[in-house]
mmCIF file of C-alpha atoms in Angstrom:
data_model
loop_
_atom_site.group_PDB
_atom_site.id
_atom_site.type_symbol
_atom_site.label_atom_id
_atom_site.label_comp_id
_atom_site.label_asym_id
_atom_site.label_seq_id
_atom_site.Cartn_x
_atom_site.Cartn_y
_atom_site.Cartn_z
ATOM 1 C CA MET A 29 205.670 56.718 233.225
ATOM 2 C CA SER A 30 202.742 58.811 234.403
ATOM 3 C CA ILE A 31 200.155 57.417 236.787
ATOM 4 C CA MET A 32 197.563 58.161 234.076
ATOM 5 C CA GLN A 33 199.137 55.419 231.979
ATOM 6 C CA TYR A 34 199.408 52.821 234.766
ATOM 7 C CA ASN A 35 196.265 50.786 233.897
ATOM 8 C CA GLY A 36 195.865 51.773 230.254
ATOM 9 C CA GLY A 37 192.541 52.222 228.440
ATOM 10 C CA SER A 38 190.887 54.778 226.121
ATOM 11 C CA VAL A 39 187.545 56.426 225.644
ATOM 12 C CA ILE A 40 186.035 58.400 222.757
ATOM 13 C CA ALA A 41 182.722 60.179 222.056
ATOM 14 C CA MET A 42 181.321 61.553 218.785
ATOM 15 C CA LYS A 43 178.382 63.713 217.740
ATOM 16 C CA GLY A 44 175.968 62.634 214.978
ATOM 17 C CA LYS A 45 172.636 63.841 213.661
ATOM 18 C CA GLU A 46 170.199 63.686 216.613
ATOM 19 C CA CYS A 47 172.447 61.022 218.130
ATOM 20 C CA VAL A 48 175.746 60.610 219.967
ATOM 21 C CA ALA A 49 178.120 57.703 220.402
ATOM 22 C CA ILE A 50 180.546 56.824 223.173
ATOM 23 C CA ALA A 51 182.981 53.954 223.074
ATOM 24 C CA SER A 52 185.885 52.503 225.071
ATOM 25 C CA ASP A 53 188.306 49.604 224.930
ATOM 26 C CA LEU A 54 188.072 46.724 227.451
ATOM 27 C CA ARG A 55 191.608 46.295 228.680
ATOM 28 C CA LEU A 56 192.780 46.663 232.270
ATOM 29 C CA GLY A 57 196.473 46.260 232.838
ATOM 30 C CA ASN A 58 199.147 46.605 235.464
ATOM 31 C CA GLN A 59 201.633 48.579 233.290
ATOM 32 C CA ALA A 60 202.384 46.195 230.388
ATOM 33 C CA LEU A 61 200.840 43.151 232.058
ATOM 34 C CA THR A 62 197.164 42.617 231.115
ATOM 35 C CA ILE A 63 194.999 41.629 234.093
ATOM 36 C CA SER A 64 191.526 41.699 232.528
ATOM 37 C CA CYS A 65 190.118 41.843 229.019
ATOM 38 C CA ASN A 66 186.558 42.693 230.042
ATOM 39 C CA HIS A 67 186.843 45.921 231.976
ATOM 40 C CA GLU A 68 184.204 48.459 231.017
ATOM 41 C CA LYS A 69 184.930 52.161 231.478
ATOM 42 C CA ILE A 70 181.595 53.641 230.362
ATOM 43 C CA PHE A 71 178.641 54.051 232.707
ATOM 44 C CA PRO A 72 175.088 55.293 232.270
ATOM 45 C CA VAL A 73 173.729 58.305 234.142
ATOM 46 C CA SER A 74 170.241 58.113 232.602
ATOM 47 C CA ASP A 75 168.945 56.570 229.355
ATOM 48 C CA ARG A 76 170.220 59.565 227.461
ATOM 49 C CA VAL A 77 173.424 60.474 229.260
ATOM 50 C CA TYR A 78 176.497 58.192 229.396
ATOM 51 C CA TYR A 79 180.018 58.944 230.533
ATOM 52 C CA GLY A 80 183.380 57.191 230.293
ATOM 53 C CA LEU A 81 186.368 57.483 232.599
ATOM 54 C CA ALA A 82 189.913 56.903 231.352
ATOM 55 C CA GLY A 83 192.847 56.855 233.679
ATOM 56 C CA LEU A 84 193.813 55.138 236.983
ATOM 57 C CA ALA A 85 191.364 52.274 237.533
ATOM 58 C CA THR A 86 191.040 52.804 241.323
ATOM 59 C CA ASP A 87 190.092 56.408 240.732
ATOM 60 C CA VAL A 88 187.686 55.445 237.948
ATOM 61 C CA ASP A 89 185.814 53.245 240.516
ATOM 62 C CA THR A 90 185.931 55.988 243.183
ATOM 63 C CA MET A 91 184.835 58.755 240.790
ATOM 64 C CA ARG A 92 182.010 56.572 239.550
ATOM 65 C CA GLN A 93 180.702 56.134 243.046
ATOM 66 C CA ARG A 94 181.001 59.833 243.839
ATOM 67 C CA LEU A 95 179.263 60.865 240.647
ATOM 68 C CA ARG A 96 176.473 58.376 241.224
ATOM 69 C CA TYR A 97 175.962 59.864 244.665
ATOM 70 C CA ARG A 98 175.887 63.433 243.333
ATOM 71 C CA VAL A 99 173.563 62.594 240.432
ATOM 72 C CA ASN A 100 171.177 60.803 242.830
ATOM 73 C CA MET A 101 171.142 63.853 245.118
ATOM 74 C CA TYR A 102 170.505 66.106 242.139
ATOM 75 C CA THR A 103 167.667 63.919 240.885
ATOM 76 C CA ILE A 104 165.978 63.801 244.276
ATOM 77 C CA LYS A 105 166.297 67.575 244.833
ATOM 78 C CA GLU A 106 165.281 68.627 241.328
ATOM 79 C CA GLU A 107 162.711 65.868 240.746
ATOM 80 C CA ARG A 108 163.886 65.466 237.153
ATOM 81 C CA GLU A 109 166.624 63.738 235.159
ATOM 82 C CA ILE A 110 169.916 65.561 234.871
ATOM 83 C CA GLU A 111 170.803 67.221 231.536
ATOM 84 C CA PRO A 112 174.096 66.256 229.898
ATOM 85 C CA GLU A 113 175.563 69.708 230.219
ATOM 86 C CA THR A 114 174.607 69.952 233.888
ATOM 87 C CA PHE A 115 176.228 66.548 234.407
ATOM 88 C CA ALA A 116 179.413 67.812 232.717
ATOM 89 C CA ARG A 117 179.518 70.870 235.052
ATOM 90 C CA LEU A 118 178.878 68.572 238.014
ATOM 91 C CA THR A 119 181.717 66.263 236.976
ATOM 92 C CA SER A 120 184.002 69.269 236.507
ATOM 93 C CA SER A 121 183.271 70.617 239.976
ATOM 94 C CA ALA A 122 183.695 67.172 241.514
ATOM 95 C CA LEU A 123 187.150 66.945 239.949
ATOM 96 C CA TYR A 124 188.200 70.475 240.783
ATOM 97 C CA GLU A 125 187.453 69.847 244.460
ATOM 98 C CA HIS A 126 190.630 67.765 244.358
ATOM 99 C CA ARG A 127 192.659 70.462 242.544
ATOM 100 C CA PHE A 128 195.850 69.995 244.564
ATOM 101 C CA GLY A 129 195.688 66.189 244.936
ATOM 102 C CA PRO A 130 193.668 65.155 241.923
ATOM 103 C CA MET A 131 191.748 61.992 241.002
ATOM 104 C CA PHE A 132 193.672 60.612 238.098
ATOM 105 C CA VAL A 133 190.795 60.330 235.626
ATOM 106 C CA GLU A 134 189.750 62.055 232.440
ATOM 107 C CA PRO A 135 186.009 61.971 231.879
ATOM 108 C CA VAL A 136 184.266 61.883 228.514
ATOM 109 C CA ILE A 137 180.556 62.698 228.530
ATOM 110 C CA ALA A 138 177.985 62.005 225.801
ATOM 111 C CA GLY A 139 174.272 62.641 225.855
ATOM 112 C CA LEU A 140 171.235 64.126 224.249
ATOM 113 C CA SER A 141 169.957 67.397 225.692
ATOM 114 C CA LYS A 142 166.382 68.492 225.348
ATOM 115 C CA THR A 143 165.654 71.600 223.264
ATOM 116 C CA PRO A 144 162.813 74.032 224.097
ATOM 117 C CA SER A 145 160.974 72.910 220.953
ATOM 118 C CA GLY A 146 160.833 69.341 222.273
ATOM 119 C CA GLY A 147 163.574 67.933 220.079
ATOM 120 C CA VAL A 148 166.965 66.642 221.059
ATOM 121 C CA GLU A 149 170.419 68.083 220.608
ATOM 122 C CA PRO A 150 173.573 65.909 220.719
ATOM 123 C CA PHE A 151 176.044 66.913 223.434
ATOM 124 C CA ILE A 152 179.604 65.786 224.091
ATOM 125 C CA ALA A 153 182.247 66.998 226.446
ATOM 126 C CA ALA A 154 185.543 65.948 227.970
ATOM 127 C CA ALA A 155 187.594 67.237 230.869
ATOM 128 C CA ASP A 156 191.146 66.865 232.151
ATOM 129 C CA LEU A 157 191.908 65.443 235.582
ATOM 130 C CA ILE A 158 191.209 68.701 237.384
ATOM 131 C CA GLY A 159 187.921 69.333 235.624
ATOM 132 C CA CYS A 160 188.802 71.745 232.805
ATOM 133 C CA LEU A 161 185.879 71.185 230.393
ATOM 134 C CA ASN A 162 186.164 70.904 226.644
ATOM 135 C CA PHE A 163 182.929 71.225 224.741
ATOM 136 C CA ALA A 164 183.543 69.989 221.220
ATOM 137 C CA LYS A 165 181.258 70.057 218.191
ATOM 138 C CA ASP A 166 182.767 66.914 216.572
ATOM 139 C CA PHE A 167 184.523 64.430 218.913
ATOM 140 C CA VAL A 168 186.377 64.103 222.206
ATOM 141 C CA VAL A 169 188.947 61.575 223.298
ATOM 142 C CA ALA A 170 190.767 60.469 226.460
ATOM 143 C CA GLY A 171 193.198 57.780 227.603
ATOM 144 C CA THR A 172 196.461 56.201 226.581
ATOM 145 C CA ALA A 173 195.560 56.080 222.880
ATOM 146 C CA SER A 174 194.247 59.670 222.818
ATOM 147 C CA ASP A 175 196.881 60.957 220.404
ATOM 148 C CA LYS A 176 196.098 58.180 217.924
ATOM 149 C CA LEU A 177 192.364 58.648 218.443
ATOM 150 C CA TYR A 178 192.676 62.348 217.519
ATOM 151 C CA GLY A 179 194.460 61.361 214.292
ATOM 152 C CA VAL A 180 192.015 58.706 213.155
ATOM 153 C CA ALA A 181 188.870 60.615 214.261
ATOM 154 C CA GLU A 182 190.146 63.742 212.418
ATOM 155 C CA GLY A 183 190.281 61.640 209.239
ATOM 156 C CA LEU A 184 187.028 59.659 209.601
ATOM 157 C CA TRP A 185 184.491 61.925 211.281
ATOM 158 C CA GLU A 186 182.044 64.012 209.285
ATOM 159 C CA PRO A 187 179.060 66.174 210.362
ATOM 160 C CA ASP A 188 175.426 64.929 210.581
ATOM 161 C CA LEU A 189 176.103 61.181 210.590
ATOM 162 C CA GLU A 190 173.023 58.924 211.110
ATOM 163 C CA ALA A 191 173.090 56.484 214.046
ATOM 164 C CA ASP A 192 174.310 53.446 212.025
ATOM 165 C CA ASP A 193 176.956 55.470 210.186
ATOM 166 C CA LEU A 194 178.077 57.022 213.458
ATOM 167 C CA PHE A 195 178.414 53.567 214.970
ATOM 168 C CA GLU A 196 180.629 52.461 212.048
ATOM 169 C CA THR A 197 182.731 55.664 212.290
ATOM 170 C CA ILE A 198 183.338 55.515 216.031
ATOM 171 C CA SER A 199 184.030 51.732 215.956
ATOM 172 C CA GLN A 200 186.572 52.004 213.151
ATOM 173 C CA THR A 201 188.190 55.040 214.808
ATOM 174 C CA LEU A 202 188.541 53.293 218.173
ATOM 175 C CA LEU A 203 189.687 49.896 216.856
ATOM 176 C CA ASN A 204 192.293 51.344 214.528
ATOM 177 C CA ALA A 205 193.632 53.726 217.190
ATOM 178 C CA VAL A 206 193.939 51.146 219.956
ATOM 179 C CA ASP A 207 195.671 48.690 217.630
ATOM 180 C CA ARG A 208 198.597 51.107 217.629
ATOM 181 C CA ASP A 209 198.558 51.414 221.425
ATOM 182 C CA ALA A 210 200.002 48.659 223.611
ATOM 183 C CA TYR A 211 198.099 49.863 226.713
ATOM 184 C CA SER A 212 194.616 49.820 225.123
ATOM 185 C CA GLY A 213 192.630 47.282 223.161
ATOM 186 C CA TRP A 214 191.354 43.737 223.767
ATOM 187 C CA GLY A 215 187.980 44.455 222.252
ATOM 188 C CA ALA A 216 185.702 47.459 222.685
ATOM 189 C CA ILE A 217 182.220 48.491 223.705
ATOM 190 C CA VAL A 218 180.147 51.078 221.832
ATOM 191 C CA HIS A 219 176.958 52.857 222.964
ATOM 192 C CA VAL A 220 174.990 54.836 220.361
ATOM 193 C CA ILE A 221 172.416 57.040 222.076
ATOM 194 C CA THR A 222 169.458 57.999 219.917
ATOM 195 C CA LYS A 223 166.104 59.747 220.594
ATOM 196 C CA ASP A 224 164.221 56.594 221.452
ATOM 197 C CA LYS A 225 166.878 53.944 222.359
ATOM 198 C CA VAL A 226 170.454 53.224 223.255
ATOM 199 C CA ILE A 227 172.192 50.682 221.067
ATOM 200 C CA THR A 228 175.049 48.880 222.844
ATOM 201 C CA ARG A 229 177.427 46.591 221.028
ATOM 202 C CA LYS A 230 180.609 44.738 222.053
ATOM 203 C CA LEU A 231 183.326 44.640 219.402
ATOM 204 C CA ARG A 232 186.120 42.094 219.129
ATOM 205 C CA GLY A 233 189.360 43.756 218.365
ATOM 206 C CA ARG A 234 192.820 42.275 217.910
ATOM 207 C CA MET A 235 193.238 39.881 220.742
ATOM 208 C CA ASP A 236 197.048 39.914 220.831
ATOM 209 C CA MET B 27 208.177 38.327 246.946
ATOM 210 C CA ASP B 28 204.930 36.436 247.630
ATOM 211 C CA ILE B 29 203.068 34.564 244.935
ATOM 212 C CA LEU B 30 199.295 34.182 244.872
ATOM 213 C CA PHE B 31 197.061 32.345 242.415
ATOM 214 C CA GLY B 32 193.307 32.154 242.105
ATOM 215 C CA LEU B 33 191.023 30.357 239.639
ATOM 216 C CA CYS B 34 187.354 29.641 239.162
ATOM 217 C CA GLY B 35 186.025 26.262 238.143
ATOM 218 C CA LYS B 36 182.555 24.750 237.818
ATOM 219 C CA GLY B 37 180.958 25.604 241.184
ATOM 220 C CA PHE B 38 184.109 26.474 243.101
ATOM 221 C CA VAL B 39 187.044 28.900 243.452
ATOM 222 C CA ILE B 40 190.571 27.877 244.410
ATOM 223 C CA LEU B 41 192.978 30.278 246.095
ATOM 224 C CA ALA B 42 196.616 29.412 246.547
ATOM 225 C CA GLY B 43 199.622 31.151 247.955
ATOM 226 C CA ASP B 44 203.200 30.325 248.812
ATOM 227 C CA THR B 45 204.087 29.809 252.492
ATOM 228 C CA THR B 46 207.428 31.589 252.845
ATOM 229 C CA VAL B 47 208.053 34.636 254.954
ATOM 230 C CA ALA B 48 211.298 36.312 253.907
ATOM 231 C CA HIS B 49 213.303 39.046 255.497
ATOM 232 C CA SER B 50 215.849 40.393 253.006
ATOM 233 C CA ILE B 51 217.632 37.247 251.719
ATOM 234 C CA VAL B 52 216.655 35.054 254.645
ATOM 235 C CA LYS B 53 213.642 32.736 254.775
ATOM 236 C CA MET B 54 212.206 33.211 258.275
ATOM 237 C CA LYS B 55 209.323 30.802 258.034
ATOM 238 C CA ASN B 56 208.074 28.067 255.738
ATOM 239 C CA ASP B 57 204.525 27.366 256.842
ATOM 240 C CA GLU B 58 202.723 30.712 256.825
ATOM 241 C CA ASP B 59 199.117 30.596 255.695
ATOM 242 C CA LYS B 60 198.512 33.665 253.542
ATOM 243 C CA ILE B 61 194.838 32.864 252.988
ATOM 244 C CA LYS B 62 192.299 34.122 255.497
ATOM 245 C CA THR B 63 188.771 32.809 255.777
ATOM 246 C CA LEU B 64 186.461 35.796 255.947
ATOM 247 C CA GLY B 65 183.040 34.150 256.131
ATOM 248 C CA PRO B 66 181.084 30.999 255.440
ATOM 249 C CA HIS B 67 181.737 31.315 251.661
ATOM 250 C CA LEU B 68 184.496 33.853 251.453
ATOM 251 C CA ALA B 69 188.268 33.851 251.681
ATOM 252 C CA MET B 70 191.138 36.133 250.670
ATOM 253 C CA ALA B 71 194.697 35.586 249.784
ATOM 254 C CA TYR B 72 197.011 38.485 250.563
ATOM 255 C CA SER B 73 200.567 39.574 249.862
ATOM 256 C CA GLY B 74 202.702 42.686 250.104
ATOM 257 C CA GLU B 75 204.559 44.574 252.826
ATOM 258 C CA PRO B 76 204.965 42.086 255.761
ATOM 259 C CA GLY B 77 203.526 44.214 258.594
ATOM 260 C CA ASP B 78 200.763 45.713 256.486
ATOM 261 C CA THR B 79 199.446 42.419 255.197
ATOM 262 C CA ILE B 80 198.588 40.978 258.575
ATOM 263 C CA GLN B 81 197.350 44.257 259.995
ATOM 264 C CA PHE B 82 195.059 44.912 257.019
ATOM 265 C CA ALA B 83 193.875 41.306 256.695
ATOM 266 C CA GLU B 84 192.869 41.194 260.347
ATOM 267 C CA TYR B 85 191.148 44.543 260.049
ATOM 268 C CA ILE B 86 189.099 43.175 257.156
ATOM 269 C CA GLU B 87 188.452 39.853 258.893
ATOM 270 C CA ARG B 88 187.117 41.470 262.072
ATOM 271 C CA ASN B 89 184.987 44.031 260.267
ATOM 272 C CA LEU B 90 183.384 41.428 258.057
ATOM 273 C CA ARG B 91 182.759 39.314 261.150
ATOM 274 C CA LEU B 92 181.028 42.268 262.801
ATOM 275 C CA ASP B 93 178.923 42.672 259.661
ATOM 276 C CA GLN B 94 178.005 38.987 259.922
ATOM 277 C CA ILE B 95 176.896 39.423 263.551
ATOM 278 C CA ARG B 96 174.875 42.514 262.732
ATOM 279 C CA ASN B 97 173.063 41.179 259.704
ATOM 280 C CA VAL B 98 170.941 38.098 259.133
ATOM 281 C CA HIS B 99 171.818 37.682 255.463
ATOM 282 C CA GLU B 100 175.267 36.627 254.375
ATOM 283 C CA ARG B 101 177.185 39.416 252.636
ATOM 284 C CA ARG B 102 177.669 38.570 248.988
ATOM 285 C CA PRO B 103 181.176 38.279 247.542
ATOM 286 C CA GLU B 104 180.724 41.349 245.343
ATOM 287 C CA ALA B 105 179.682 43.443 248.335
ATOM 288 C CA SER B 106 182.594 42.157 250.439
ATOM 289 C CA ALA B 107 185.117 42.748 247.649
ATOM 290 C CA SER B 108 183.770 46.239 247.097
ATOM 291 C CA TRP B 109 184.151 47.025 250.776
ATOM 292 C CA ILE B 110 187.706 45.750 250.814
ATOM 293 C CA ARG B 111 188.371 47.929 247.752
ATOM 294 C CA SER B 112 187.072 51.027 249.341
ATOM 295 C CA SER B 113 189.160 50.346 252.424
ATOM 296 C CA LEU B 114 192.255 50.072 250.216
ATOM 297 C CA ALA B 115 191.251 53.153 248.157
ATOM 298 C CA SER B 116 190.764 55.372 251.211
ATOM 299 C CA SER B 117 193.972 54.057 252.691
ATOM 300 C CA LEU B 118 195.842 55.026 249.500
ATOM 301 C CA ARG B 119 195.212 58.735 250.113
ATOM 302 C CA SER B 120 196.034 58.595 253.823
ATOM 303 C CA ARG B 121 199.301 59.479 255.488
ATOM 304 C CA ARG B 122 200.590 55.955 255.320
ATOM 305 C CA PRO B 123 198.795 53.633 252.927
ATOM 306 C CA TYR B 124 198.597 49.859 253.343
ATOM 307 C CA SER B 125 200.610 48.164 250.658
ATOM 308 C CA VAL B 126 198.617 44.939 250.287
ATOM 309 C CA ASN B 127 197.603 43.036 247.168
ATOM 310 C CA ILE B 128 194.614 40.735 247.453
ATOM 311 C CA LEU B 129 192.729 37.980 245.714
ATOM 312 C CA VAL B 130 189.172 37.567 247.058
ATOM 313 C CA GLY B 131 187.514 34.244 246.363
ATOM 314 C CA GLY B 132 183.859 33.769 247.149
ATOM 315 C CA PHE B 133 180.906 31.606 246.431
ATOM 316 C CA ASP B 134 177.642 33.485 245.896
ATOM 317 C CA ILE B 135 174.852 31.357 247.328
ATOM 318 C CA SER B 136 172.098 33.965 246.982
ATOM 319 C CA SER B 137 169.072 32.861 244.924
ATOM 320 C CA ALA B 138 169.962 35.455 242.269
ATOM 321 C CA ALA B 139 173.313 33.708 241.725
ATOM 322 C CA ILE B 140 171.861 30.241 241.125
ATOM 323 C CA VAL B 141 172.161 29.587 237.407
ATOM 324 C CA GLU B 142 169.180 27.983 235.718
ATOM 325 C CA GLY B 143 169.899 24.380 234.768
ATOM 326 C CA GLN B 144 172.841 24.232 237.181
ATOM 327 C CA GLU B 145 170.935 24.308 240.484
ATOM 328 C CA GLU B 146 173.103 21.487 241.899
ATOM 329 C CA LEU B 147 176.107 23.853 242.035
ATOM 330 C CA GLY B 148 174.238 25.976 244.568
ATOM 331 C CA GLY B 149 175.432 29.356 243.320
ATOM 332 C CA THR B 150 178.203 31.097 241.375
ATOM 333 C CA PRO B 151 181.949 31.175 242.085
ATOM 334 C CA LYS B 152 183.499 34.689 242.181
ATOM 335 C CA LEU B 153 187.060 35.815 242.065
ATOM 336 C CA TYR B 154 188.261 39.405 242.499
ATOM 337 C CA TRP B 155 191.697 40.815 241.816
ATOM 338 C CA LEU B 156 192.578 43.760 243.991
ATOM 339 C CA ASP B 157 195.846 45.660 244.256
ATOM 340 C CA TYR B 158 197.203 48.123 246.829
ATOM 341 C CA LEU B 159 195.847 51.117 244.863
ATOM 342 C CA GLY B 160 192.286 49.865 245.239
ATOM 343 C CA THR B 161 191.937 48.532 241.747
ATOM 344 C CA LYS B 162 189.211 45.919 241.753
ATOM 345 C CA VAL B 163 188.346 43.659 238.867
ATOM 346 C CA GLU B 164 186.384 40.429 238.626
ATOM 347 C CA VAL B 165 188.411 37.760 236.825
ATOM 348 C CA PRO B 166 188.058 34.064 235.891
ATOM 349 C CA PHE B 167 191.668 33.606 237.097
ATOM 350 C CA GLY B 168 194.257 35.899 238.591
ATOM 351 C CA ALA B 169 197.661 36.053 240.123
ATOM 352 C CA HIS B 170 199.841 38.426 242.169
ATOM 353 C CA GLY B 171 203.581 38.779 242.499
ATOM 354 C CA TYR B 172 206.287 37.385 240.214
ATOM 355 C CA GLY B 173 204.082 34.335 239.663
ATOM 356 C CA SER B 174 201.692 36.461 237.547
ATOM 357 C CA TYR B 175 204.297 36.891 234.814
ATOM 358 C CA PHE B 176 204.513 33.139 234.327
ATOM 359 C CA ALA B 177 201.020 31.977 235.366
ATOM 360 C CA LEU B 178 198.715 34.400 233.537
ATOM 361 C CA SER B 179 199.805 33.351 230.080
ATOM 362 C CA LEU B 180 199.692 29.767 231.162
ATOM 363 C CA LEU B 181 196.166 30.171 232.516
ATOM 364 C CA ASP B 182 195.135 31.939 229.284
ATOM 365 C CA ARG B 183 195.894 28.634 227.577
ATOM 366 C CA TYR B 184 194.767 26.066 230.174
ATOM 367 C CA HIS B 185 192.049 27.691 232.247
ATOM 368 C CA ASP B 186 188.596 26.082 231.856
ATOM 369 C CA PRO B 187 185.616 27.707 233.621
ATOM 370 C CA ASN B 188 183.832 24.309 233.548
ATOM 371 C CA ALA B 189 186.761 22.393 235.035
ATOM 372 C CA SER B 190 186.236 19.888 237.837
ATOM 373 C CA VAL B 191 188.202 20.268 241.096
ATOM 374 C CA GLU B 192 190.736 17.658 239.931
ATOM 375 C CA GLU B 193 191.285 19.444 236.601
ATOM 376 C CA ALA B 194 191.557 22.882 238.246
ATOM 377 C CA MET B 195 194.083 21.508 240.749
ATOM 378 C CA GLY B 196 196.025 20.124 237.795
ATOM 379 C CA THR B 197 196.042 23.603 236.205
ATOM 380 C CA LEU B 198 197.150 25.168 239.505
ATOM 381 C CA LYS B 199 199.932 22.583 239.683
ATOM 382 C CA ARG B 200 201.088 23.599 236.215
ATOM 383 C CA CYS B 201 201.356 27.216 237.357
ATOM 384 C CA ILE B 202 203.306 26.259 240.495
ATOM 385 C CA ASP B 203 205.634 24.013 238.483
ATOM 386 C CA GLU B 204 206.265 26.719 235.911
ATOM 387 C CA VAL B 205 207.215 29.243 238.653
ATOM 388 C CA SER B 206 209.522 26.614 240.270
ATOM 389 C CA LYS B 207 211.139 25.968 236.931
ATOM 390 C CA ARG B 208 211.662 29.556 235.696
ATOM 391 C CA LEU B 209 211.797 31.871 238.723
ATOM 392 C CA VAL B 210 215.221 32.385 240.254
ATOM 393 C CA VAL B 211 214.045 32.593 243.837
ATOM 394 C CA SER B 212 210.995 30.295 243.734
ATOM 395 C CA PRO B 213 209.165 29.315 246.897
ATOM 396 C CA SER B 214 209.167 25.630 247.810
ATOM 397 C CA LYS B 215 205.779 25.203 249.438
ATOM 398 C CA TYR B 216 202.221 26.340 248.704
ATOM 399 C CA LYS B 217 198.911 26.198 250.551
ATOM 400 C CA ALA B 218 195.528 26.212 248.817
ATOM 401 C CA LYS B 219 191.942 26.698 249.833
ATOM 402 C CA ILE B 220 188.762 25.836 247.954
ATOM 403 C CA ILE B 221 185.481 27.757 248.292
ATOM 404 C CA ASP B 222 182.246 26.151 247.143
ATOM 405 C CA LYS B 223 178.657 25.714 248.297
ATOM 406 C CA ASP B 224 179.821 23.760 251.339
ATOM 407 C CA GLY B 225 182.121 26.559 252.519
ATOM 408 C CA VAL B 226 185.843 27.191 252.756
ATOM 409 C CA ARG B 227 188.346 24.381 253.406
ATOM 410 C CA ASP B 228 191.994 23.473 252.808
ATOM 411 C CA ILE B 229 192.819 21.408 249.784
ATOM 412 C CA GLU B 230 195.928 19.350 249.140
ATOM 413 C CA ILE B 231 197.996 20.394 246.124
ATOM 414 C CA PRO B 232 198.828 17.228 244.104
ATOM 415 C CA VAL B 233 202.514 16.283 243.979
#
């Protein structure tokens, strides 16, 4: 088994109409043995940029600390909040620094970028463990249930979903995908990022 | 293979570990204390590669002691556990990593950790599960070694976060008995420590 599957866990992000959603499961395991059922994998960068890290839990912690450091340095130097796309590039370069001895994490980034006209544009991206970015216009997935997530998301997602419909879509996608994966599950957490607020909800999945 | 247990109750954490030191098929020792006191309200139970465990545990112990001498305020359990985690994580990518698994038990006495309506407890009990990779997770109960395969499902059923010390020791006894009953090479003796507002002390496991 690959080291990427050692702790289990999955993350997904979806675009909506002037909103984005990012969600993850809550399991942390030691191979097939579940250690914790309340392990969050999604972290805020600002109130309109969130990112999730799927993969080896120790590297998730380490990457989170490194990214926090880099974002803080960026914010101090630039005297403004980081844009989601900039954050994606920053994540990518942080991962590529370890090209020949990588951190075993796959990031998923979701945020709202500012348009010149003053509006907001939904942004999502994902990368592999060495920082190869994937900018998608619909959804991005990562983790042990990624193959199932692709399947369900392909069937459920549609363009221009409103915030509450997007919440329903991402929740159903995630719950149904992780139910078919032994290494993910035990409930989920969903963040829907809209223009004026972030809605965070914890979901109870199959607890078996 | 060492066995460690840890569980939180109402206003305390209990850490327990077996006391055997084995070399291959031979028991070398039967009274080894695998729980180190790291501070006034902090202790850790450790297991893993024999040489590494003691070396790493002493490194952590002395560094946290130095931190205690340097600073006026007591380091909170979360901060201590995070520091132990980063030590393990940086060791993982070194030439020869420490192979040590740890349970950190602490009692947070800072004013932020005093729960409203439960001031008499004097803080919040904290338990962290860490493995040799540097995985850190806060848990209500945890276990390391072969014991985890028996005890975790048992604790899922019987663990009570509001248990008294007597009840929690009863639950711990259940875990130990289950391991003795089902594990082929089960250890005969265990030592336990309790951490609460009064500090860290040994506690007798009921027979």
